[in-house]
Coordinates of N, CA and C in Angstrom, one line a residue:
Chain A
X266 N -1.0 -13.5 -20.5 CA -1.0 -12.4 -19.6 C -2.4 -11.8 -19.5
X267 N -2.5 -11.2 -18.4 CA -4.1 -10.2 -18.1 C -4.2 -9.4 -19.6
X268 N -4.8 -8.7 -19.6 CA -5.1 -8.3 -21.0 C -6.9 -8.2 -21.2
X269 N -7.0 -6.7 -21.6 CA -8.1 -6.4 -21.4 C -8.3 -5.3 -23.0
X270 N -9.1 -5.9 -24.1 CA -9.1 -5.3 -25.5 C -10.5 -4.8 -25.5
X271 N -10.4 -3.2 -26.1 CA -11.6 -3.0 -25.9 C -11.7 -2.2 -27.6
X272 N -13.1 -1.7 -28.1 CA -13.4 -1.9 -29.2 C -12.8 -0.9 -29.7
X273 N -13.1 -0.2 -31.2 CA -12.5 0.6 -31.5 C -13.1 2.0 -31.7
X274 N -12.5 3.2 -32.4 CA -13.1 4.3 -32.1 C -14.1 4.5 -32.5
X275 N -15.2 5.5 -31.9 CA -16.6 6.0 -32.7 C -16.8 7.6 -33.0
X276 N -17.6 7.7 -33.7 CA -17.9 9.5 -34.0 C -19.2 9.3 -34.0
X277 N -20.2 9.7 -33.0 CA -21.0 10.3 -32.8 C -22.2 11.1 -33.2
X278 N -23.4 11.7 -33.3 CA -23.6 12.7 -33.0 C -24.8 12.6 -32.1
X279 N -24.5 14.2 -31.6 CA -25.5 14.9 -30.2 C -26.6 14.1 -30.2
X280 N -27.1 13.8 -29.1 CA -28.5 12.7 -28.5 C -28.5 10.9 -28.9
X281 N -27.1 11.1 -29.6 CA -27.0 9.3 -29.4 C -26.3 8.5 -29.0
X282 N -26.8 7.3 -28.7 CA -26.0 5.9 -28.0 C -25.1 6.2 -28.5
X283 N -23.2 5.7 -27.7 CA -22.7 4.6 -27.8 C -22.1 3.6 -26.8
X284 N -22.1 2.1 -27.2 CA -21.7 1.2 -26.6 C -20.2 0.7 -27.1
X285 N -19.7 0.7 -25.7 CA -18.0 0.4 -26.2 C -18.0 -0.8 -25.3
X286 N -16.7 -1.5 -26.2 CA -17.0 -3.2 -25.4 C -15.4 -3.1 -24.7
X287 N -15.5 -4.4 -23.6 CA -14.0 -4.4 -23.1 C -14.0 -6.2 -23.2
X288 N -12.8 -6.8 -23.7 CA -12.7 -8.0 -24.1 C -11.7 -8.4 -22.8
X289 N -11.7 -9.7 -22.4 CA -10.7 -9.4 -21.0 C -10.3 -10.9 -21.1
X290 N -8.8 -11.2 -21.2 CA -8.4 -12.6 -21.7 C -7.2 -12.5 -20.2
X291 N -6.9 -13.9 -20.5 CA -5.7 -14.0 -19.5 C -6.2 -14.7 -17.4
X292 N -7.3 -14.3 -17.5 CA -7.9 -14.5 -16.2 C -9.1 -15.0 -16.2
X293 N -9.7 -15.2 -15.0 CA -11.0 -15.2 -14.8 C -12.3 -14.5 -14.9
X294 N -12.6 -14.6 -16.0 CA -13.7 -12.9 -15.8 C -14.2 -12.6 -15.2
X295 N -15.1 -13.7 -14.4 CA -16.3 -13.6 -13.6 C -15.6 -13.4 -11.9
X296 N -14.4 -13.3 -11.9 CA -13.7 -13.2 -10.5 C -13.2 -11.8 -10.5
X297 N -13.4 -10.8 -10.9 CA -12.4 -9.6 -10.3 C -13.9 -8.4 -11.2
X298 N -14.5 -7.7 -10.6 CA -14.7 -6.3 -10.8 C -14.2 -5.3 -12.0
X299 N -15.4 -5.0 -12.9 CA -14.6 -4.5 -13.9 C -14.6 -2.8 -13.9
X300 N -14.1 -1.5 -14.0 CA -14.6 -0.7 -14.0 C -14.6 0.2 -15.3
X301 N -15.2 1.3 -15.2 CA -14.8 2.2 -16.7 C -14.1 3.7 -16.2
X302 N -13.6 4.4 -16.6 CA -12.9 5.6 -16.5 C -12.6 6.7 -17.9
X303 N -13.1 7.3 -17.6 CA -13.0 8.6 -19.2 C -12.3 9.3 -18.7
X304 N -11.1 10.1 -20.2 CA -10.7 11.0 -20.0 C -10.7 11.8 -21.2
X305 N -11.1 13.3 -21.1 CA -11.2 13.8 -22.1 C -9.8 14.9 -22.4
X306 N -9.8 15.0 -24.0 CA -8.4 15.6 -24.1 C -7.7 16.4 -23.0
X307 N -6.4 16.6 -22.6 CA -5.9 17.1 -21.8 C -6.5 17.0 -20.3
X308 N -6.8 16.5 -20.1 CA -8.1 16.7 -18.7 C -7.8 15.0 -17.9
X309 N -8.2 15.4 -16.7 CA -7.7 14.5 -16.0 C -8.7 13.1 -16.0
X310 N -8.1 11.4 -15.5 CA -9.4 10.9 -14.9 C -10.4 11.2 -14.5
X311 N -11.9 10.6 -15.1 CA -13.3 10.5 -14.3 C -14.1 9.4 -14.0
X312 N -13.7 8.8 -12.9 CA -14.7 7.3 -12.7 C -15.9 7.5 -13.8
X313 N -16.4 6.6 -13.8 CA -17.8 6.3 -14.6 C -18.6 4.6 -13.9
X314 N -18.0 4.1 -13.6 CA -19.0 3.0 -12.8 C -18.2 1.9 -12.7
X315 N -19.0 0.6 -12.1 CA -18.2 -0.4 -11.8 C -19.2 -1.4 -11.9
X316 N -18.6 -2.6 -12.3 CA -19.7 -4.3 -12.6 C -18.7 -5.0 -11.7
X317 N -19.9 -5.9 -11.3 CA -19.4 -7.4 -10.7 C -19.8 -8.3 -12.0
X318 N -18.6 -8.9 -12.7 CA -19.3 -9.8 -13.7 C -19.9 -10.8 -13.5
X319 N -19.4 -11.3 -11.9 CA -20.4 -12.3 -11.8 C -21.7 -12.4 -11.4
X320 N -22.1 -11.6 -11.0 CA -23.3 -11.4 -10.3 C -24.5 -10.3 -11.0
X321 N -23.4 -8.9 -12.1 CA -24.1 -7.9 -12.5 C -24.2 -7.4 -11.9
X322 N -24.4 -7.2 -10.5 CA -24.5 -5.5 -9.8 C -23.4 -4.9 -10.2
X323 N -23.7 -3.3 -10.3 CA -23.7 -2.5 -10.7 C -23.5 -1.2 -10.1
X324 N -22.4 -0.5 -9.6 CA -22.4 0.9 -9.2 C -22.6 2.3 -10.0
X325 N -22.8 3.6 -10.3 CA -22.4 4.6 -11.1 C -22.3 5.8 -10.3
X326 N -20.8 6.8 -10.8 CA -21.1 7.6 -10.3 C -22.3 8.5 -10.6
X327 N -22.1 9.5 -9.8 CA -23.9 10.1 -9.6 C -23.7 11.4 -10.7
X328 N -22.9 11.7 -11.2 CA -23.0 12.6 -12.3 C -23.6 11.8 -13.8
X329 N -23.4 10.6 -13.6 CA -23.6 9.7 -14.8 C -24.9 8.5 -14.8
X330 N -25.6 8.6 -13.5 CA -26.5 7.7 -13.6 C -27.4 8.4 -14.1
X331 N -28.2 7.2 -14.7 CA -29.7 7.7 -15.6 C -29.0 7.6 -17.3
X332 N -27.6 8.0 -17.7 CA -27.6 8.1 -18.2 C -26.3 7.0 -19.2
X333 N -25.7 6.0 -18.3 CA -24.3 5.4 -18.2 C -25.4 4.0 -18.0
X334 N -24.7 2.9 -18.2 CA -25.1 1.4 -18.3 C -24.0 0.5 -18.6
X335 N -23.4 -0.5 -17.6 CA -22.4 -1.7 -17.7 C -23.3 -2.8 -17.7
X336 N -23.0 -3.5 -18.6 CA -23.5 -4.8 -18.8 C -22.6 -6.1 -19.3
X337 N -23.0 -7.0 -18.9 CA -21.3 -8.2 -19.8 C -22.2 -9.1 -20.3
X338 N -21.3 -10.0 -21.1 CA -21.4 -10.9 -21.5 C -20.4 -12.3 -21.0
X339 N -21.1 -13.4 -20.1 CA -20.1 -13.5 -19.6 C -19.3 -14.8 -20.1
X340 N -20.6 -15.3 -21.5 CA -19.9 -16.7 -21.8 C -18.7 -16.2 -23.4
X341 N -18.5 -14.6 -23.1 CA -17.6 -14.0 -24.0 C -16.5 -12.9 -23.4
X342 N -16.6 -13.2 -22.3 CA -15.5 -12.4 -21.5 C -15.4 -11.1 -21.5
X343 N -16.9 -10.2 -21.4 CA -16.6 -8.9 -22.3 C -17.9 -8.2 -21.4
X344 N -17.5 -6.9 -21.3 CA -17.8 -6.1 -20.6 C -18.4 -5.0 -21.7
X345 N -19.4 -4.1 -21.4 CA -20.0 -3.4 -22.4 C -20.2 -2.1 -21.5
X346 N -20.1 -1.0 -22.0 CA -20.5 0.6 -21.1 C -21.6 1.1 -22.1
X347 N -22.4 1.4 -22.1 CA -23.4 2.2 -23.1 C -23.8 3.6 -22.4
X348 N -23.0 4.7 -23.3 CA -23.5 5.8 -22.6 C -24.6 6.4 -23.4
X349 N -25.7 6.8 -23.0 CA -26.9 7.2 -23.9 C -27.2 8.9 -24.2
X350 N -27.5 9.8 -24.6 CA -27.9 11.4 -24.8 C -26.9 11.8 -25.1
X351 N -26.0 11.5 -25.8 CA -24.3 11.9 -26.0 C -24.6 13.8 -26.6
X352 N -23.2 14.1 -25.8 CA -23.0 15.7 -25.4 C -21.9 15.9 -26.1
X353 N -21.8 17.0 -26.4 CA -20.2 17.3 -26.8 C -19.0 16.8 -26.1
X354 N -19.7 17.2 -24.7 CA -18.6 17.4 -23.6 C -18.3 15.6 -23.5
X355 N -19.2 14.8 -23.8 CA -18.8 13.7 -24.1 C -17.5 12.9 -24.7
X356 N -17.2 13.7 -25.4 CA -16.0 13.6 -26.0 C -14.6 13.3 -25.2
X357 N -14.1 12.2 -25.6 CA -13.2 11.4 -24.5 C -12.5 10.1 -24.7
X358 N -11.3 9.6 -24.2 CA -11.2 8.5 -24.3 C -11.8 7.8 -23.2
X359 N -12.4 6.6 -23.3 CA -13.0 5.4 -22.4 C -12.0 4.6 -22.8
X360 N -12.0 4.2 -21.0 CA -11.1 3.1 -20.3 C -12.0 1.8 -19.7
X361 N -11.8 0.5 -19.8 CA -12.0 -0.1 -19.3 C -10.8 0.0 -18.1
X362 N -11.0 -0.8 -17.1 CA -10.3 -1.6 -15.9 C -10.2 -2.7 -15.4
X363 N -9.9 -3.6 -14.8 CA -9.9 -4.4 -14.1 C -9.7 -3.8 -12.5
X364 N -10.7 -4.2 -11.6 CA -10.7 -3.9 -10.4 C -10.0 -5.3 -9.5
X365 N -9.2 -5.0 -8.8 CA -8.1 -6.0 -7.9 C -8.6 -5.3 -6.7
X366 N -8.9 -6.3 -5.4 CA -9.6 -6.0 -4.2 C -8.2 -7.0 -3.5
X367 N -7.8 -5.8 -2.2 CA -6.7 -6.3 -1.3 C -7.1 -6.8 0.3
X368 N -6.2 -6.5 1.0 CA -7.0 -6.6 2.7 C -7.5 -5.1 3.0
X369 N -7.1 -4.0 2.4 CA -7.2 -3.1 3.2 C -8.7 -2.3 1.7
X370 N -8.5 -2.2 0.6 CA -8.7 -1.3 -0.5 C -8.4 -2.1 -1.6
X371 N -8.8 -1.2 -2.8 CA -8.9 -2.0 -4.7 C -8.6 -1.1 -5.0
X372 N -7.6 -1.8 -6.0 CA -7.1 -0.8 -7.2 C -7.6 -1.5 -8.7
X373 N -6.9 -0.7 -9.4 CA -7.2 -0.6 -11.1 C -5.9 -1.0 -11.5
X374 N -6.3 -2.4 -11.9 CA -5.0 -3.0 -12.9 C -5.1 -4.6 -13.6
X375 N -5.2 -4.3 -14.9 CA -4.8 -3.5 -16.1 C -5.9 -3.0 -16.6
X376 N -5.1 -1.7 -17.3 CA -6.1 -1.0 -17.6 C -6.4 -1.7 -19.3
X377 N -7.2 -1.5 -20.0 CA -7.6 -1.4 -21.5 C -6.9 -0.4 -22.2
X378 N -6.7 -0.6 -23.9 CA -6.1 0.3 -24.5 C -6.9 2.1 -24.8
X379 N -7.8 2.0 -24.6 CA -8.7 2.8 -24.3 C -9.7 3.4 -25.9
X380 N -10.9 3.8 -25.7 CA -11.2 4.0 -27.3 C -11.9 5.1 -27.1
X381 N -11.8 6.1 -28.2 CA -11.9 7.4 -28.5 C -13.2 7.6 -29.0
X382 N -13.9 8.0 -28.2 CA -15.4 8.3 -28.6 C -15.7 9.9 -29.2
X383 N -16.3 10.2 -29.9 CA -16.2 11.5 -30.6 C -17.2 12.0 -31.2
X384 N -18.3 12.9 -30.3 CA -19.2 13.5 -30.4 C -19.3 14.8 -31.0
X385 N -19.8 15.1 -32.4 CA -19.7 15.8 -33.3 C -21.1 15.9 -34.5
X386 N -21.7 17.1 -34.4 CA -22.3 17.4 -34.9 C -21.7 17.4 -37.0
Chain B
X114 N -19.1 16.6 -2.3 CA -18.1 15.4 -2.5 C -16.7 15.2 -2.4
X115 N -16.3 13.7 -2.2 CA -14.5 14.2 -1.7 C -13.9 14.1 -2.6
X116 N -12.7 15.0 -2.8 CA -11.6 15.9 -3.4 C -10.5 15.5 -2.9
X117 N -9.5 14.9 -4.0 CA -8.0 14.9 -3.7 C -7.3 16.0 -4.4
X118 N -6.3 16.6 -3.9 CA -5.6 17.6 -4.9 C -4.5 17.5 -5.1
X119 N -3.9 17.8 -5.8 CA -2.2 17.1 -6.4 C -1.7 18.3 -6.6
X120 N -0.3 18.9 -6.7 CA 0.4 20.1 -7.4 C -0.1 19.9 -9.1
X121 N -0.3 21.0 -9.7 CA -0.4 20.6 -10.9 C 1.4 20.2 -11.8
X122 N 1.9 20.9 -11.3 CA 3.6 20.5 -11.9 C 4.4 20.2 -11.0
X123 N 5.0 19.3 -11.0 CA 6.3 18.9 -10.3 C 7.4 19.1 -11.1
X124 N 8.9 19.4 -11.0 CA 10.2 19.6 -11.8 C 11.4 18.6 -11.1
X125 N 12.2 18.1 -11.4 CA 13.2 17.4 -11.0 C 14.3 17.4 -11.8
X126 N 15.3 17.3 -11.4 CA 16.9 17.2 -12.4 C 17.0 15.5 -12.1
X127 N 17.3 14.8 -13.0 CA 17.8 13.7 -13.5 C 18.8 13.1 -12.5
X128 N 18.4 11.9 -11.6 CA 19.2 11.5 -10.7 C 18.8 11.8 -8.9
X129 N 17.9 12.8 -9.2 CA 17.2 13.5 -8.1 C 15.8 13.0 -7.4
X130 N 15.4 13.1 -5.9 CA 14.2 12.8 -5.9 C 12.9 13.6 -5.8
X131 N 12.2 13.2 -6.5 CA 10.8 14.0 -6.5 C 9.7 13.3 -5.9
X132 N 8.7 14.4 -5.3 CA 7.8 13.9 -4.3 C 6.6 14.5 -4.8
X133 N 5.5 13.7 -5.0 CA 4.1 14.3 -5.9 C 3.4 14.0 -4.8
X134 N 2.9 14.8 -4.1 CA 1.7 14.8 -3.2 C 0.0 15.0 -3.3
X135 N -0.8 14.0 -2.7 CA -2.2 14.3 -3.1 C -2.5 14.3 -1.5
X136 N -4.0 15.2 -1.6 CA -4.0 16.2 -0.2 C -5.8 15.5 -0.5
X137 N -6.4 14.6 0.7 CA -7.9 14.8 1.0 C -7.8 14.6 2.3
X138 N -9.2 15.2 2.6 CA -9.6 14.8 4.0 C -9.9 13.5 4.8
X139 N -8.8 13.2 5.9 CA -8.5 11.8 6.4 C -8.5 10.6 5.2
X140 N -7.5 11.7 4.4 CA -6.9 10.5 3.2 C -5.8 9.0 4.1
X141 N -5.2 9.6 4.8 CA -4.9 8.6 5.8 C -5.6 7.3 5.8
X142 N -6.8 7.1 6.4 CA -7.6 6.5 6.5 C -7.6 5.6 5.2
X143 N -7.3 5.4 4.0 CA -8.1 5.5 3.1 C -7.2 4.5 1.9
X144 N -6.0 4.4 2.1 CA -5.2 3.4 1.1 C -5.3 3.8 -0.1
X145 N -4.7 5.0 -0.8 CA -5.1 5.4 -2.1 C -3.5 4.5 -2.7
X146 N -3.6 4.8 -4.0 CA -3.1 4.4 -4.9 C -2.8 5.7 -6.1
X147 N -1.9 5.0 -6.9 CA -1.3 6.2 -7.7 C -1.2 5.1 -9.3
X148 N -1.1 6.4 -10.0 CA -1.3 5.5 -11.3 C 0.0 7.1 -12.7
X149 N 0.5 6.0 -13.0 CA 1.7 7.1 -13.8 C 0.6 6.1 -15.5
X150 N 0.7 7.9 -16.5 CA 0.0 7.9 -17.4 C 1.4 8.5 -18.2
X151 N 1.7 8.4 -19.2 CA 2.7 8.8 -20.1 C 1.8 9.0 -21.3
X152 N 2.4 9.9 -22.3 CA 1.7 10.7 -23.3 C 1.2 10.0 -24.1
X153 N 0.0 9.7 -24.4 CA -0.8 9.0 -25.7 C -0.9 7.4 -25.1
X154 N -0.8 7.0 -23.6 CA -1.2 5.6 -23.4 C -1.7 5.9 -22.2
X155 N -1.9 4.3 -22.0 CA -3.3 3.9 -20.8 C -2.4 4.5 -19.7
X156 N -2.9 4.9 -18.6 CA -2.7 4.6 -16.6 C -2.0 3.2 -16.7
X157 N -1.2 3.5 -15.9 CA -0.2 2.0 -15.4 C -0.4 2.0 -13.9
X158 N -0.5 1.2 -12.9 CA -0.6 1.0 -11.3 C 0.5 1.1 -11.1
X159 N 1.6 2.1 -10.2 CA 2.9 2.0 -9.6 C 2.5 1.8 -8.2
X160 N 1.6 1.9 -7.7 CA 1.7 1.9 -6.2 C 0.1 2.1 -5.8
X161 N -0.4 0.5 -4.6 CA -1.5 0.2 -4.5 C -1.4 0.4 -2.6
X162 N -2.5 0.9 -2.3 CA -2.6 0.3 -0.7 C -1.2 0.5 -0.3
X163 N -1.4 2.5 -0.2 CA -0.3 3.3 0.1 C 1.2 2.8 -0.4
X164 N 1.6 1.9 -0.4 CA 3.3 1.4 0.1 C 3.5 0.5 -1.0
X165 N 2.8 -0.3 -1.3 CA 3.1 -1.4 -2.4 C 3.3 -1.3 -4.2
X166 N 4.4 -1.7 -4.4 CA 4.3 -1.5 -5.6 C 4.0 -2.9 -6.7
X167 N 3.6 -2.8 -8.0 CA 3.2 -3.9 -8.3 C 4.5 -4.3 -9.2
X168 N 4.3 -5.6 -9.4 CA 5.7 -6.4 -9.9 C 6.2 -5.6 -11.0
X169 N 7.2 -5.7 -11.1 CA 7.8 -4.9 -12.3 C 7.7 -3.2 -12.5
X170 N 7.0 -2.9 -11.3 CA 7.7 -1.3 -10.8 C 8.7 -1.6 -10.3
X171 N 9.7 -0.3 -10.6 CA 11.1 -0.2 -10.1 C 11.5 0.2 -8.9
X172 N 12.2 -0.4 -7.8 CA 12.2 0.0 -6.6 C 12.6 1.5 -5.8
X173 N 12.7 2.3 -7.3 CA 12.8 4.0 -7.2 C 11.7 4.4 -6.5
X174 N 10.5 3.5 -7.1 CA 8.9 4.6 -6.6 C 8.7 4.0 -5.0
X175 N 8.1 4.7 -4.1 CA 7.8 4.5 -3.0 C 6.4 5.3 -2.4
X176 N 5.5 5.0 -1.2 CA 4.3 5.7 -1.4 C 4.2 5.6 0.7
X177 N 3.9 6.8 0.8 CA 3.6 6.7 2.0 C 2.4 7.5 2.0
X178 N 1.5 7.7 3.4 CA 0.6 7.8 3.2 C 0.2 8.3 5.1
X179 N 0.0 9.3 5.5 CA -0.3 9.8 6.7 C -1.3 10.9 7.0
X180 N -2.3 10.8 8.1 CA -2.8 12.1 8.3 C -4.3 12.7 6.8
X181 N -3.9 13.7 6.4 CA -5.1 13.9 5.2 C -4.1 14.1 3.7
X182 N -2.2 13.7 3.8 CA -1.9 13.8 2.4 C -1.2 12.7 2.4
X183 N -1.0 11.9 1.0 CA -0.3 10.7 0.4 C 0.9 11.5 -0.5
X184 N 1.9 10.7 -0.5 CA 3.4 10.7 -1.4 C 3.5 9.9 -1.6
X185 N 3.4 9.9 -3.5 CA 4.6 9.0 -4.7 C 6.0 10.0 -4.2
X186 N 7.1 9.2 -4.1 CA 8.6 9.8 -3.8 C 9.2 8.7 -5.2
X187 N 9.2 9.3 -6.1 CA 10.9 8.9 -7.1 C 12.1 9.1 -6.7
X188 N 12.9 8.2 -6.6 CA 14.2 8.4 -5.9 C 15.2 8.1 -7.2
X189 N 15.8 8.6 -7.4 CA 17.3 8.8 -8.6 C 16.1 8.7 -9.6
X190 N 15.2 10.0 -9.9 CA 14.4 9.7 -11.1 C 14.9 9.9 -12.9
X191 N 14.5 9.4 -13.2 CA 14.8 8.8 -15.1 C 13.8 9.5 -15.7
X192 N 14.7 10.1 -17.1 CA 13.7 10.5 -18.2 C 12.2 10.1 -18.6
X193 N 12.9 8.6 -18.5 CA 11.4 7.6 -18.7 C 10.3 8.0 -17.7
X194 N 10.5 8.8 -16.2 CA 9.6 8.6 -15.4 C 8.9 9.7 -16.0
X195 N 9.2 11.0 -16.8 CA 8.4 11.8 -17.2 C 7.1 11.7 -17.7
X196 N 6.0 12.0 -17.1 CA 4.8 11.5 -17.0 C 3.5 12.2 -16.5
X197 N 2.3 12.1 -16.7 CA 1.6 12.6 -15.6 C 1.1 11.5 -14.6
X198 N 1.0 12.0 -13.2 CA 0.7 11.1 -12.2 C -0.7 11.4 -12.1
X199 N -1.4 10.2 -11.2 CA -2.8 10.8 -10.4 C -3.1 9.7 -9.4
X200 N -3.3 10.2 -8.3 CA -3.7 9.8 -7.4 C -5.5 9.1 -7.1
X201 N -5.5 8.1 -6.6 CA -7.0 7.7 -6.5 C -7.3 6.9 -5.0
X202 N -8.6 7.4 -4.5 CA -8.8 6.4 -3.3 C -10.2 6.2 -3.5
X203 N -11.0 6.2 -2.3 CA -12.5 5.4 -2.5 C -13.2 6.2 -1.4
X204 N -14.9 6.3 -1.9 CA -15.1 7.3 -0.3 C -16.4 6.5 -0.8
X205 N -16.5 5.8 0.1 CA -17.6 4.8 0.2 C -17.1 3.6 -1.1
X206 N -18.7 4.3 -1.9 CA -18.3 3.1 -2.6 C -18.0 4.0 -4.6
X207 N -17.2 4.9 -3.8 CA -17.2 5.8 -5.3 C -15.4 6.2 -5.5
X208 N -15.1 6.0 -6.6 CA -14.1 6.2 -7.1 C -13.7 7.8 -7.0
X209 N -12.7 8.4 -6.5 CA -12.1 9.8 -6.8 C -10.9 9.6 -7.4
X210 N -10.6 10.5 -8.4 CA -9.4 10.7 -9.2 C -8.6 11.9 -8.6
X211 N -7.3 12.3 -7.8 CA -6.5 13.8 -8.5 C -6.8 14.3 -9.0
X212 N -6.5 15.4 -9.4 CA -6.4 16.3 -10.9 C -5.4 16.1 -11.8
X213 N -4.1 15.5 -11.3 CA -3.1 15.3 -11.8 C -1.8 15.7 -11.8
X214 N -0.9 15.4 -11.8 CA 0.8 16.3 -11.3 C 1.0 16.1 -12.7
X215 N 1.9 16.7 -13.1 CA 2.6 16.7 -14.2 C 4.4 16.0 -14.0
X216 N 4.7 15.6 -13.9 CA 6.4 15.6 -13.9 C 7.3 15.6 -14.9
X217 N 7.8 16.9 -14.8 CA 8.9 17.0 -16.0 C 10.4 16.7 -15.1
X218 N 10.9 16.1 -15.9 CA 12.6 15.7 -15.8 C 13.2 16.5 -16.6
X219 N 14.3 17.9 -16.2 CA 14.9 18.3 -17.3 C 16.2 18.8 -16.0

């Protein structure tokens, strides 16, 4: 089945990298769009960007460019987010996705188990 | 930038149907999708490209979509459906999220 494993938690602190991975079995990697999505405790979804694995291009939203990076690996089926200057407010679970493209619009399905990033001085 | 808005709480009695609505401008246009999140796990897809739901959603959820507001409708809703919802569509080439409905079943 689709199936998308992504790495495990991290703790942080203020002004540094981290890179969370998304493992994606079951399908074709290089055929479907991958995206990432954060949510921080109690608080709703926040896009964060999107990859073509095949190709590498790359979208971000504009609150996170300059500072957000999708990259894959594609002869390992895995998708990578590196967010860099880490904030408190950073603090959040990260989502991988799978992006599914229809006749009309794309949706997000399946999502990843999600992994808890944890910025702390 | 564009804004979807959701009720923050919905309530329902058990067997009853509830309707969670997200409100953007010429959402119409726009084929959003809905995604049910239950406490401590991932977003699950119930409903893509207004009306469809994906296999193994139960034929309770339904999604219509007119004008600038979209509806998830639960029909004879279940405990299990207790959840938070959120709504998502696309405005160009950028992802927007809801803020999120809550739905309690009691």
């Amino acid at each position: 089945q689709v199936q998308l494993l992504q790495s495990g938690a991290e703790v942080k602190k203020p002004g540094a990298s981290v890179k969370v991975s998304c493992k994606a079995s079951g399908y074709t990697f290089t055929n479907y769009d991958l995206n990432w999505v954060r949510q921080a405790s109690g608080q709703g979804l926040e896009w964060m960007g999107w990859m073509n694995p095949n190709s590498g291009n790359t979208g971000y939203a504009q609150k996170f460019q300059g500072r957000v990076t999708i990259t894959r690996n594609t002869s390992i089926s895995t998708a990578y987010m590196e967010l860099t200057s880490l904030k408190s407010e950073d603090t959040a679970v990260y989502y991988c996705a799978r992006g599914n493209s229809g006749y009309y619009s794309k949706w997000f399905d399946p999502w990843g188990q999600g992994t808890l990033v944890t910025v702390s001085s | 930038s564009y804004e979807l808005t959701q009720p923050p709480s919905v309530s329902v009695s058990p067997g009853q149907t509830a309707s969670i609505t997200c409100y953007g401008d010429k959402l119409g246009d726009t084929y959003p999708c809905w995604f049910q999140q239950k406490a401590g796990q991932s977003p699950v897809l119930v409903m893509y490209e207004d009306n469809t739901r994906p296999s193994g959603i139960p034929e309770r959820f339904s999604g219509s979509n007119s004008g600038n507001t979209a509806t998830l409708t639960i029909s004879g809703t279940q405990s299990m459906d207790e959840a938070d919802y959120y709504c998502q569509a696309w405005d160009s080439s950028t992802v927007v999220f809801g803020g999120g409905t809550k739905l309690t079943v009691l």
